[in-house]
PDB file of C-alpha atoms in Angstrom:
ATOM      1  CA  UNK A   1     -11.175  -7.218  30.613  1.00  0.00           C
ATOM      2  CA  UNK A   2      -9.178  -8.886  27.864  1.00  0.00           C
ATOM      3  CA  UNK A   3     -12.333  -9.589  25.872  1.00  0.00           C
ATOM      4  CA  UNK A   4     -13.441  -5.972  26.249  1.00  0.00           C
ATOM      5  CA  UNK A   5     -10.068  -4.679  25.071  1.00  0.00           C
ATOM      6  CA  UNK A   6     -10.114  -7.010  22.072  1.00  0.00           C
ATOM      7  CA  UNK A   7     -13.643  -5.895  21.186  1.00  0.00           C
ATOM      8  CA  UNK A   8     -12.668  -2.219  21.446  1.00  0.00           C
ATOM      9  CA  UNK A   9      -9.643  -2.800  19.197  1.00  0.00           C
ATOM     10  CA  UNK A  10     -11.815  -4.588  16.626  1.00  0.00           C
ATOM     11  CA  UNK A  11     -14.373  -1.766  16.819  1.00  0.00           C
ATOM     12  CA  UNK A  12     -11.638   0.805  16.163  1.00  0.00           C
ATOM     13  CA  UNK A  13     -10.386  -1.214  13.189  1.00  0.00           C
ATOM     14  CA  UNK A  14     -13.916  -1.516  11.775  1.00  0.00           C
ATOM     15  CA  UNK A  15     -14.403   2.228  12.224  1.00  0.00           C
ATOM     16  CA  UNK A  16     -11.193   2.934  10.333  1.00  0.00           C
ATOM     17  CA  UNK A  17     -12.215   0.604   7.507  1.00  0.00           C
ATOM     18  CA  UNK A  18     -15.675   2.199   7.250  1.00  0.00           C
ATOM     19  CA  UNK A  19     -14.068   5.655   7.106  1.00  0.00           C
ATOM     20  CA  UNK A  20     -11.360   4.509   4.660  1.00  0.00           C
ATOM     21  CA  UNK A  21     -13.766   2.931   2.150  1.00  0.00           C
ATOM     22  CA  UNK A  22     -15.536   6.202   1.167  1.00  0.00           C
ATOM     23  CA  UNK A  23     -12.162   7.944   0.817  1.00  0.00           C
ATOM     24  CA  UNK A  24     -10.886   5.244  -1.530  1.00  0.00           C
ATOM     25  CA  UNK A  25     -14.074   5.429  -3.593  1.00  0.00           C
ATOM     26  CA  UNK A  26     -13.793   9.216  -3.747  1.00  0.00           C
ATOM     27  CA  UNK A  27     -10.202   8.960  -4.985  1.00  0.00           C
ATOM     28  CA  UNK A  28     -11.135   6.371  -7.620  1.00  0.00           C
ATOM     29  CA  UNK A  29     -14.667   7.144  -8.839  1.00  0.00           C
ATOM     30  CA  UNK A  30     -16.212   4.273 -10.803  1.00  0.00           C
TER      31      UNK A  30
END
């Protein structure tokens, strides 16, 4: 169970990063 919880937390963090990257690029177009 602990491993599953850790994996879910990491998945949520990865999801947030993937969603945050496009927003940052949109704010600062290169």
